PDB file of C-alpha atoms and ligand atoms in Angstrom:
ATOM      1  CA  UNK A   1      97.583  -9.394  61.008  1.00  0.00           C
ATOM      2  CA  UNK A   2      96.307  -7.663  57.795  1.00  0.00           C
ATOM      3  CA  UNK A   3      97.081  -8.528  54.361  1.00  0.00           C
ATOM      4  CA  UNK A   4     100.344  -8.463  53.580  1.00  0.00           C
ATOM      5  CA  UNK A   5     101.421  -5.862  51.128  1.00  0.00           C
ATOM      6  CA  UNK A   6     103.045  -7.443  48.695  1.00  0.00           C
ATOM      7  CA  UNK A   7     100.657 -10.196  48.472  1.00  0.00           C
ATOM      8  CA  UNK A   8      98.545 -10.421  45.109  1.00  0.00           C
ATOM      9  CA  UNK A   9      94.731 -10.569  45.622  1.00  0.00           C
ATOM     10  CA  UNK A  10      92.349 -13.393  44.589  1.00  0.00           C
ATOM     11  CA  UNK A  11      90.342 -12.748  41.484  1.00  0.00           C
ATOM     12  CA  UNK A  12      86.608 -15.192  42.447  1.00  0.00           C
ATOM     13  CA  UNK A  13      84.338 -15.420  39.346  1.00  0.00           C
ATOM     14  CA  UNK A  14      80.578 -15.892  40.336  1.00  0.00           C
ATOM     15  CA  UNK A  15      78.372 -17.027  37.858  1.00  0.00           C
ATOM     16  CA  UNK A  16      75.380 -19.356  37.335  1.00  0.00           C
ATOM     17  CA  UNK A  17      72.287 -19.370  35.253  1.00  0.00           C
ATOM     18  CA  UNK A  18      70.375 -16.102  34.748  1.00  0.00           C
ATOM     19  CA  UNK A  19      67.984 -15.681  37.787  1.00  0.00           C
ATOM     20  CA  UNK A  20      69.666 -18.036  40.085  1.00  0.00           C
ATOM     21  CA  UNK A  21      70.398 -14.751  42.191  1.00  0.00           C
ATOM     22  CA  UNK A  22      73.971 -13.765  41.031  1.00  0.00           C
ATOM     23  CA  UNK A  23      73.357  -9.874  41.396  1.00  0.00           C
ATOM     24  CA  UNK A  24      71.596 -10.338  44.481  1.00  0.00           C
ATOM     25  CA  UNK A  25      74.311 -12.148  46.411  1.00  0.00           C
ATOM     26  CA  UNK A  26      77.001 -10.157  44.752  1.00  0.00           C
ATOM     27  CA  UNK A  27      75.649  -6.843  46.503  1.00  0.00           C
ATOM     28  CA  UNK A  28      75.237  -8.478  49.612  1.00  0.00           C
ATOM     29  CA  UNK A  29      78.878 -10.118  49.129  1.00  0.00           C
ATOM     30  CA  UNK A  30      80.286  -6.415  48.796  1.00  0.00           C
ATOM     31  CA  UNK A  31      78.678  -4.983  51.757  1.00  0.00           C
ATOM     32  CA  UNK A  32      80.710  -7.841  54.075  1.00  0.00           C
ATOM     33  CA  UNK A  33      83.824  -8.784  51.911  1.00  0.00           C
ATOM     34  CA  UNK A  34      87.275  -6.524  51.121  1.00  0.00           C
ATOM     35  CA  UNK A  35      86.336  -7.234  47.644  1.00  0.00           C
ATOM     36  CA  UNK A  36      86.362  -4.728  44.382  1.00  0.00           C
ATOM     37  CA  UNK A  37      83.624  -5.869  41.854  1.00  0.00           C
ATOM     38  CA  UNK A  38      84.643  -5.418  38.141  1.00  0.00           C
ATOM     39  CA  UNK A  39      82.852  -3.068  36.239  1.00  0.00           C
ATOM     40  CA  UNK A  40      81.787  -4.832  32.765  1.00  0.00           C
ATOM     41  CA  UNK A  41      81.352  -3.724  29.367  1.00  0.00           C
ATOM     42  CA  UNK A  42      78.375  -3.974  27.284  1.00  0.00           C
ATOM     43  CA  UNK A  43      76.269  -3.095  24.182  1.00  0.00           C
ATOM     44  CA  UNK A  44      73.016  -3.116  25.939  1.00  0.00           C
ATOM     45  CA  UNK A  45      70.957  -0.482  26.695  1.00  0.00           C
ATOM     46  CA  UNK A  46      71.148   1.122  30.421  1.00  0.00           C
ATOM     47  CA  UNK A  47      67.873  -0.018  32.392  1.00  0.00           C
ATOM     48  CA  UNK A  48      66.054   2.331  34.968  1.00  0.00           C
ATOM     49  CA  UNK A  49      68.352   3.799  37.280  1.00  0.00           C
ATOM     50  CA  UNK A  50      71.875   2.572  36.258  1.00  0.00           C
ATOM     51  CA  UNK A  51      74.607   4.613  35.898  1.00  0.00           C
ATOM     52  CA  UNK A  52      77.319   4.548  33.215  1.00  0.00           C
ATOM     53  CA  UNK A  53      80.959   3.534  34.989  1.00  0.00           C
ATOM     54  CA  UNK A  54      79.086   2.432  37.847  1.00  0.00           C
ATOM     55  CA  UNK A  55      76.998  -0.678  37.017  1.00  0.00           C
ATOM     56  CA  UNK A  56      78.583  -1.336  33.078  1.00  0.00           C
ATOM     57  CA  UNK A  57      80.328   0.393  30.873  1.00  0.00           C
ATOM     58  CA  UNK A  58      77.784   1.147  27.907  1.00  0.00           C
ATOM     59  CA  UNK A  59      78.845   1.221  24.642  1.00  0.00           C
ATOM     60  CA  UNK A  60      78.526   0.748  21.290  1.00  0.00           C
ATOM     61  CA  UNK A  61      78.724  -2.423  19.057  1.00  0.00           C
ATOM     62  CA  UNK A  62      81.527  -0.454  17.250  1.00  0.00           C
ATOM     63  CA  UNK A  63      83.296   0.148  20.535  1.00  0.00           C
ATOM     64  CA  UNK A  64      83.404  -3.051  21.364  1.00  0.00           C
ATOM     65  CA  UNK A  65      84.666  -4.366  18.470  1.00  0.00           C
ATOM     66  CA  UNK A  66      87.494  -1.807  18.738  1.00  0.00           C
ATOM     67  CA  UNK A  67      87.985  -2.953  22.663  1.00  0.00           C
ATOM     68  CA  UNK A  68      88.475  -6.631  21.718  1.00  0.00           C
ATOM     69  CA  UNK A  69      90.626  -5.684  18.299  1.00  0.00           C
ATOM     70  CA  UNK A  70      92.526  -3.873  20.738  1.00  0.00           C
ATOM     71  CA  UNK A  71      93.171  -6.916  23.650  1.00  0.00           C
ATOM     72  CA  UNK A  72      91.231  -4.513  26.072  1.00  0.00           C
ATOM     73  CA  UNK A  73      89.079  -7.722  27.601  1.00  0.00           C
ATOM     74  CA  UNK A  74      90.157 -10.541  29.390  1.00  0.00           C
ATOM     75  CA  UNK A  75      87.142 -12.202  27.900  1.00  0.00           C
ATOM     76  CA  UNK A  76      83.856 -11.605  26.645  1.00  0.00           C
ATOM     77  CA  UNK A  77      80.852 -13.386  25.633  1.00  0.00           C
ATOM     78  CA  UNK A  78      77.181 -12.505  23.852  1.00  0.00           C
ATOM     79  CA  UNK A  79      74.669 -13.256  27.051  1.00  0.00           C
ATOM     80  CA  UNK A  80      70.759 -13.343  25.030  1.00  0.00           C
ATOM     81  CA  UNK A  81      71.621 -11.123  22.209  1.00  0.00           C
ATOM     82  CA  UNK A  82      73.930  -8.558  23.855  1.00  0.00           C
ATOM     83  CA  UNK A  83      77.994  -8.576  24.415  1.00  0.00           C
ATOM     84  CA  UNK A  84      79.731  -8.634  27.884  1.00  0.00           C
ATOM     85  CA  UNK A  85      83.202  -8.495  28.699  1.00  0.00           C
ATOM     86  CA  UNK A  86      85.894  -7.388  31.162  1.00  0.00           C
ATOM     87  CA  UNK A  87      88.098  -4.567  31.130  1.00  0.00           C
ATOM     88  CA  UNK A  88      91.373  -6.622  31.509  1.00  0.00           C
ATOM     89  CA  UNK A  89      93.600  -3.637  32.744  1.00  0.00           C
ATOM     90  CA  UNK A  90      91.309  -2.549  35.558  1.00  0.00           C
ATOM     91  CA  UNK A  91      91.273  -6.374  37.172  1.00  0.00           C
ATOM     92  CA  UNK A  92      95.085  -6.689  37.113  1.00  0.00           C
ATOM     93  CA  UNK A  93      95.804  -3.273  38.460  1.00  0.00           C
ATOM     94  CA  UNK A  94      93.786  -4.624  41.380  1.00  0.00           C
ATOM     95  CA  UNK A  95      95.129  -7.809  41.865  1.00  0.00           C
ATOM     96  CA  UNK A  96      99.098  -6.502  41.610  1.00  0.00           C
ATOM     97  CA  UNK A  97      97.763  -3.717  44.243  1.00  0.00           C
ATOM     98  CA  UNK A  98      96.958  -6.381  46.530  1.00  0.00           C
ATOM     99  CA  UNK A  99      92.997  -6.032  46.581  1.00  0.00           C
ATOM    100  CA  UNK A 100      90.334  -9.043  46.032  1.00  0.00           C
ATOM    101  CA  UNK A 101      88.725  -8.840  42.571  1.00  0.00           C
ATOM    102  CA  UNK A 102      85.476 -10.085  42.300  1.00  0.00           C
ATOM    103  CA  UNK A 103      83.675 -10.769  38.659  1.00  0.00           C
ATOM    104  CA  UNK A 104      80.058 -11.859  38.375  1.00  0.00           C
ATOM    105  CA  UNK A 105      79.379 -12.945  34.778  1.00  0.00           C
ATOM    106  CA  UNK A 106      78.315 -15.436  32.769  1.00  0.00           C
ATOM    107  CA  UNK A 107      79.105 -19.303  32.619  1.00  0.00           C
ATOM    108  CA  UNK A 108      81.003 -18.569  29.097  1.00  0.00           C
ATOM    109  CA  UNK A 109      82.651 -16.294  30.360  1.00  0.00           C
ATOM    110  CA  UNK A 110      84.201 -17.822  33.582  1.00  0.00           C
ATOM    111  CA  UNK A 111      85.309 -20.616  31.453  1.00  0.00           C
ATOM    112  CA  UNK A 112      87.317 -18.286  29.542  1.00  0.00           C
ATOM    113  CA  UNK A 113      88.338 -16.232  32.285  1.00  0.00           C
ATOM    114  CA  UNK A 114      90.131 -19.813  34.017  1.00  0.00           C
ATOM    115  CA  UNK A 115      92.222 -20.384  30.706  1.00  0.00           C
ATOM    116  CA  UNK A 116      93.250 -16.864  30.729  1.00  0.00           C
ATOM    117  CA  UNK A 117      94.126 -16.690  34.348  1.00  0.00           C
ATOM    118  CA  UNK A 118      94.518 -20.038  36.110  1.00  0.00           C
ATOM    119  CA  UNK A 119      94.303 -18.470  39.709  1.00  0.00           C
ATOM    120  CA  UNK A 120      91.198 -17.466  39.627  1.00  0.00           C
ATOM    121  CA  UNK A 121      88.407 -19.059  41.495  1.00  0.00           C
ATOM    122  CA  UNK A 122      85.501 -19.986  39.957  1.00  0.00           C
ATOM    123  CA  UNK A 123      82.235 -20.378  42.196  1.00  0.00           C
ATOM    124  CA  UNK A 124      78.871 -21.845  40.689  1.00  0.00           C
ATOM    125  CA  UNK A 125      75.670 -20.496  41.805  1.00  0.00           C
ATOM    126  CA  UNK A 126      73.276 -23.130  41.902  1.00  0.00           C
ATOM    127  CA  UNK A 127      69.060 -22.886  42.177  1.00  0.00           C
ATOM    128  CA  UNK A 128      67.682 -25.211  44.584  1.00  0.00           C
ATOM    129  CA  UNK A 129      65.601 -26.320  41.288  1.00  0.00           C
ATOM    130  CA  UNK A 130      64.585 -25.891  38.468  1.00  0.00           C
ATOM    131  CA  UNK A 131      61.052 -25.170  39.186  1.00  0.00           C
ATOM    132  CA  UNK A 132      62.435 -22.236  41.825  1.00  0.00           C
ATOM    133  CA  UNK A 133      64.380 -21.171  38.575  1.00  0.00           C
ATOM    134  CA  UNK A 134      61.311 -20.177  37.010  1.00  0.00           C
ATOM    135  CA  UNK A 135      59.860 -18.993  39.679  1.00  0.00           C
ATOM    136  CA  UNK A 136      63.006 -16.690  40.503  1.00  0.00           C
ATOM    137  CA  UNK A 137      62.914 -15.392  36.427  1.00  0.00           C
ATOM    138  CA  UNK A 138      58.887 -14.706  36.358  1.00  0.00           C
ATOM    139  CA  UNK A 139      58.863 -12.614  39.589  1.00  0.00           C
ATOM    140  CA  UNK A 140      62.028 -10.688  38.706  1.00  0.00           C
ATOM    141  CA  UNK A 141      59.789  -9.033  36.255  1.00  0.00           C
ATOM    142  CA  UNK A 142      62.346  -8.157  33.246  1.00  0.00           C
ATOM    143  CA  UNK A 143      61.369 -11.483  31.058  1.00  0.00           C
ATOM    144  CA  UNK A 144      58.811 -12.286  28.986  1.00  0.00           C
ATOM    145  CA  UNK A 145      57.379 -16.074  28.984  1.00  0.00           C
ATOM    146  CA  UNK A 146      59.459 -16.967  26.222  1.00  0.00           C
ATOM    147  CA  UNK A 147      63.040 -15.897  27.549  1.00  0.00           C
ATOM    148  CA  UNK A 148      62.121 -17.619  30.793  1.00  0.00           C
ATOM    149  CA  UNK A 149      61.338 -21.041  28.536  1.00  0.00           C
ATOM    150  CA  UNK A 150      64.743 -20.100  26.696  1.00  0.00           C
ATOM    151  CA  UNK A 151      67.090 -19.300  30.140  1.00  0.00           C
ATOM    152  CA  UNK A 152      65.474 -21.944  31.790  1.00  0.00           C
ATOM    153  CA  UNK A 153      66.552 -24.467  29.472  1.00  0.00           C
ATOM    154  CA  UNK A 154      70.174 -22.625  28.655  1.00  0.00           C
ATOM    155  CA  UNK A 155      70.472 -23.131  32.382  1.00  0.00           C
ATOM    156  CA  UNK A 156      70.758 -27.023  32.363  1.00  0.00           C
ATOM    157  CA  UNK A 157      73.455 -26.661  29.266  1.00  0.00           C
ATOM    158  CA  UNK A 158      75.443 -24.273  31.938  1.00  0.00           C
ATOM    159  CA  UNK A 159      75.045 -26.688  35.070  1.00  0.00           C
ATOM    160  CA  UNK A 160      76.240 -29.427  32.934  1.00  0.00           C
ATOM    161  CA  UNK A 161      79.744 -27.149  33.198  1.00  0.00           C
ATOM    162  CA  UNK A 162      79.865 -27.228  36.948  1.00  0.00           C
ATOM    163  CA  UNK A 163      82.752 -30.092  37.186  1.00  0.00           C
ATOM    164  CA  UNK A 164      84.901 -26.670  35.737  1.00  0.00           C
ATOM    165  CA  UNK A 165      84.427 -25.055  39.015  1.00  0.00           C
ATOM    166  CA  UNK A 166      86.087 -25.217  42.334  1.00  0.00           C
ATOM    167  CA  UNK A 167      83.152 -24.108  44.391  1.00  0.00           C
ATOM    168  CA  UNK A 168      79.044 -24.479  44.328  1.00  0.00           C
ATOM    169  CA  UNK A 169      76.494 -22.792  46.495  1.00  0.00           C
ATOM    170  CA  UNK A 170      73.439 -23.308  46.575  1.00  0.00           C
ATOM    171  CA  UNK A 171      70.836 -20.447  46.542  1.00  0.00           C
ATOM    172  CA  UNK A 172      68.221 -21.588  48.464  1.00  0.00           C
ATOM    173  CA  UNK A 173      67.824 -19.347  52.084  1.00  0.00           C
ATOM    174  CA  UNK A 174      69.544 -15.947  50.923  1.00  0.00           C
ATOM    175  CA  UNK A 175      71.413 -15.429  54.193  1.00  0.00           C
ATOM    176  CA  UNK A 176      73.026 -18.828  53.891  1.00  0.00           C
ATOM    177  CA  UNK A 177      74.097 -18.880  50.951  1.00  0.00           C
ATOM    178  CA  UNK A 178      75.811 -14.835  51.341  1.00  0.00           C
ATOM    179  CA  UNK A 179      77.520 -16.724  54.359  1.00  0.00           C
ATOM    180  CA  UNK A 180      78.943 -19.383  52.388  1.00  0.00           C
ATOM    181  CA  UNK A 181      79.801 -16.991  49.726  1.00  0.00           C
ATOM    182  CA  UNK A 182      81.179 -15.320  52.442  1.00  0.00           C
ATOM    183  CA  UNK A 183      83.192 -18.538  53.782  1.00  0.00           C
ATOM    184  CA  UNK A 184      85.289 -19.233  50.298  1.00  0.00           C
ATOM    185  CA  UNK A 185      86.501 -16.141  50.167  1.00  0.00           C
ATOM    186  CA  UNK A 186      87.873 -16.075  53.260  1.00  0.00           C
ATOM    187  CA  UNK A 187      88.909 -18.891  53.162  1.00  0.00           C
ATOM    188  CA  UNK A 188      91.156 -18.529  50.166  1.00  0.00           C
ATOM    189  CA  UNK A 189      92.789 -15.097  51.848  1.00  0.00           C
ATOM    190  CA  UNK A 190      94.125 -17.179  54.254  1.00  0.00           C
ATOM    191  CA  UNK A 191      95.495 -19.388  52.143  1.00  0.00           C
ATOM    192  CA  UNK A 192      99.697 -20.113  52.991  1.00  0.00           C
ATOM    193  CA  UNK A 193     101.019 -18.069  50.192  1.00  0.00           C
ATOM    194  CA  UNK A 194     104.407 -19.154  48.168  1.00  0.00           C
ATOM    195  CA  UNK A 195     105.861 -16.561  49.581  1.00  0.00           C
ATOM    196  CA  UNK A 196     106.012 -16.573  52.961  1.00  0.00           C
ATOM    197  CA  UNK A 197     108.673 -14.678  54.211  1.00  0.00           C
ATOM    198  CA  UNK A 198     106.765 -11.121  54.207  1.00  0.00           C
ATOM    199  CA  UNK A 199     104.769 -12.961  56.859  1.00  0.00           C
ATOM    200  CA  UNK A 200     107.283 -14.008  58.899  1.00  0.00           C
ATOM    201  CA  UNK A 201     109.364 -11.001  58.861  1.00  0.00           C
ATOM    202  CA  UNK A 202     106.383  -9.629  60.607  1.00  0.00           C
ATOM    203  CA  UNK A 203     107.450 -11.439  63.760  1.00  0.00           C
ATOM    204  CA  UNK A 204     110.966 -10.974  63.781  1.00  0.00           C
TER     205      UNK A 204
HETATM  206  P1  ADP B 301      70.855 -13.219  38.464  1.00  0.00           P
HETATM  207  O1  ADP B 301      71.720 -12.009  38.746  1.00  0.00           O
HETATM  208  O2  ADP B 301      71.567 -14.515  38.705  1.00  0.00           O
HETATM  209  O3  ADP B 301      70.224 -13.200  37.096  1.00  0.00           O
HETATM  210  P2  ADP B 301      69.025 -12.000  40.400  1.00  0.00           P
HETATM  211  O4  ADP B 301      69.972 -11.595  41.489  1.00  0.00           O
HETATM  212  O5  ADP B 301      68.489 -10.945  39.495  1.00  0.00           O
HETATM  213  O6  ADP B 301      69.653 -13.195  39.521  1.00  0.00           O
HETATM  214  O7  ADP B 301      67.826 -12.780  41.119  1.00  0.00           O
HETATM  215  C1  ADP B 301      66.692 -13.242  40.386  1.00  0.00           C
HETATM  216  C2  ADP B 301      65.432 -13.042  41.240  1.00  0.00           C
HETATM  217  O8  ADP B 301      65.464 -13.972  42.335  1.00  0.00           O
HETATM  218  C3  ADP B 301      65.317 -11.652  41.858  1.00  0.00           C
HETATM  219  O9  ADP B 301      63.965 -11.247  41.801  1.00  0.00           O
HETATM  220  C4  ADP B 301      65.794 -11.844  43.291  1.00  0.00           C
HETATM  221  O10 ADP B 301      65.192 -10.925  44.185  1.00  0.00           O
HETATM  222  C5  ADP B 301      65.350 -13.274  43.591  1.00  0.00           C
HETATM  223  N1  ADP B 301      66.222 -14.000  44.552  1.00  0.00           N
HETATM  224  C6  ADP B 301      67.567 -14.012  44.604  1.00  0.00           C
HETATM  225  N2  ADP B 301      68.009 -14.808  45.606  1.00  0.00           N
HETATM  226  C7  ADP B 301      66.908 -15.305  46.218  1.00  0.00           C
HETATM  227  C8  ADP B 301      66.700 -16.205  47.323  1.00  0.00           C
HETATM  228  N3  ADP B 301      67.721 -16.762  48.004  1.00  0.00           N
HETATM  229  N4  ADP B 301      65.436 -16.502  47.678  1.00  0.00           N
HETATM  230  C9  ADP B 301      64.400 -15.963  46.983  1.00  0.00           C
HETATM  231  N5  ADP B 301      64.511 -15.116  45.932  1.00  0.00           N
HETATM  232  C10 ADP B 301      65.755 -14.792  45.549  1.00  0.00           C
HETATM  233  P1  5GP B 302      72.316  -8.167  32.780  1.00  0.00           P
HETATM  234  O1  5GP B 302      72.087  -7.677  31.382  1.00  0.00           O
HETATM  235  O2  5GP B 302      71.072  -8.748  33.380  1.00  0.00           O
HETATM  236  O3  5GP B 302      72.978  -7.128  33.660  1.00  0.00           O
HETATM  237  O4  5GP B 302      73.371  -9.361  32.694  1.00  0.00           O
HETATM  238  C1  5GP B 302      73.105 -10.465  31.871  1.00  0.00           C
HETATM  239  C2  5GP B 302      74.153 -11.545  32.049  1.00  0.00           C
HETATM  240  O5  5GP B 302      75.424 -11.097  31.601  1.00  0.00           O
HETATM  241  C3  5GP B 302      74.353 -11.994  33.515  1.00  0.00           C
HETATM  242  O6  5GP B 302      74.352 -13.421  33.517  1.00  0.00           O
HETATM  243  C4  5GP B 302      75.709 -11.471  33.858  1.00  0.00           C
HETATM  244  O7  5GP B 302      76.370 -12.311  34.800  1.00  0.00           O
HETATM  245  C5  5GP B 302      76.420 -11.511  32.518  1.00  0.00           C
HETATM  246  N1  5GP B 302      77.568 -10.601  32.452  1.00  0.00           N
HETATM  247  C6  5GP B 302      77.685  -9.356  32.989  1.00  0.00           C
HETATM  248  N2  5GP B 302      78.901  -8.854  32.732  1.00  0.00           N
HETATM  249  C7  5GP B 302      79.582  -9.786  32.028  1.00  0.00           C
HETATM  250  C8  5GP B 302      80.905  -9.855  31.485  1.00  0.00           C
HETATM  251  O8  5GP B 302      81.725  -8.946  31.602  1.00  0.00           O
HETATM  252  N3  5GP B 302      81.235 -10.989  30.819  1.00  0.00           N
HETATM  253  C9  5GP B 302      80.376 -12.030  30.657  1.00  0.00           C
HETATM  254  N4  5GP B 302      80.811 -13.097  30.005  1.00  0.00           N
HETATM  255  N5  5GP B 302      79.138 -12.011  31.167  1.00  0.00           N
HETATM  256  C10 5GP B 302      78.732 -10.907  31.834  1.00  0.00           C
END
């Protein structure tokens, strides 16, 4: 039986330190899931390749000022110098229309996303070490030696937070960790709603 209509969608937060492979499993999480990822705001600069709309919403400082004067985000956060946040609109319009939501940010932000919104399912994306962690930021190739000191040690400040989540994975063997990924959300679709009688009124 699919979805029922009426039924709200889940709204799972993924987030972790930086490099623990958050983007990586995210894409792979799209490709297998009925999931729609939320597109983020942010006063960085586009990098090689991404699109405006598609990846973030770029903007400037100013804008986002006016975006959070206005109540626009359902939270935000500075990540290493630069602001992120979440169109607020865009993830409720999903979740009323029945579809999964799915939000990778940071550990900041999830927090604040859970106070806002205590249905939503926070998952913590764990590197098998710390050493790997290192090892995962130098051969992504976008750090210098110095941010890699500074994430690595932000890192333990943001797995000292995990007892705030209701799910942790591991990132150890890629495919595994996708199918556990994989495994909570379902999981929480087939959860027995308060509602149930939609279901039922399926059989009758
Ligand atoms: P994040 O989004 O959390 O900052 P990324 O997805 O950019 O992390 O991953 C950081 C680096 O680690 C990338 O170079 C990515 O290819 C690599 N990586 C991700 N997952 C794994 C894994 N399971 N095994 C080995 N390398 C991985
Ligand atoms: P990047 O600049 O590499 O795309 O992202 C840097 C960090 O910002 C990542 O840890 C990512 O999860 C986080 N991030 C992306 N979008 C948001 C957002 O909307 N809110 C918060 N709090 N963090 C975000």
């Amino acid at each position: 039986m699919a979805k029922h209509r009426a039924q709200r969608g889940n709204l799972f937060v993924i987030s972790g330190p930086s490099g623990t492979g958050k983007g990586t499993i995210c894409k792979e999480i799209l490709n297998i899931c009925d999931l729609k990822l939320s597109v983020s705001m942010t006063t960085r600069n586009p990098r090689e390749g991404e699109q405006n709309g598609r990846d973030y919403f770029f903007v400037t400082k100013e804008q986002f000022e006016e975006n959070i004067a206005n109540g626009n985000l359902l939270e935000y956060a500075n990540v290493y110098g630069n602001m992120y946040g979440t169109p607020k609109d865009a993830v409720i319009r999903q979740l009323e229309r029945g579809k999964n939501v799915l939000l990778e940010i940071d550990v900041q932000g999830a927090l604040k996303v859970k106070k806002a919104m205590d249905e939503a399912i926070l998952i913590f994306l764990l590197p098998p070490s710390m050493e790997i962690l290192r090892e995962r930021l130098s051969g992504r190739g976008t750090d210098s030696e110095e941010a890699i000191e500074r994430r690595s040690q932000e890192a333990l400040n943001e797995i000292r937070l995990l007892g705030e989540y209701d799910y942790y994975v591991v990132n150890d063997d890629l495919t595994e960790a996708v199918s556990e990924v994989s495994a909570i959300i379902l999981a929480e679709g087939r959860k027995v709603p308060d509602k149930v009688k939609p279901i039922i009124r399926e059989y009758e």
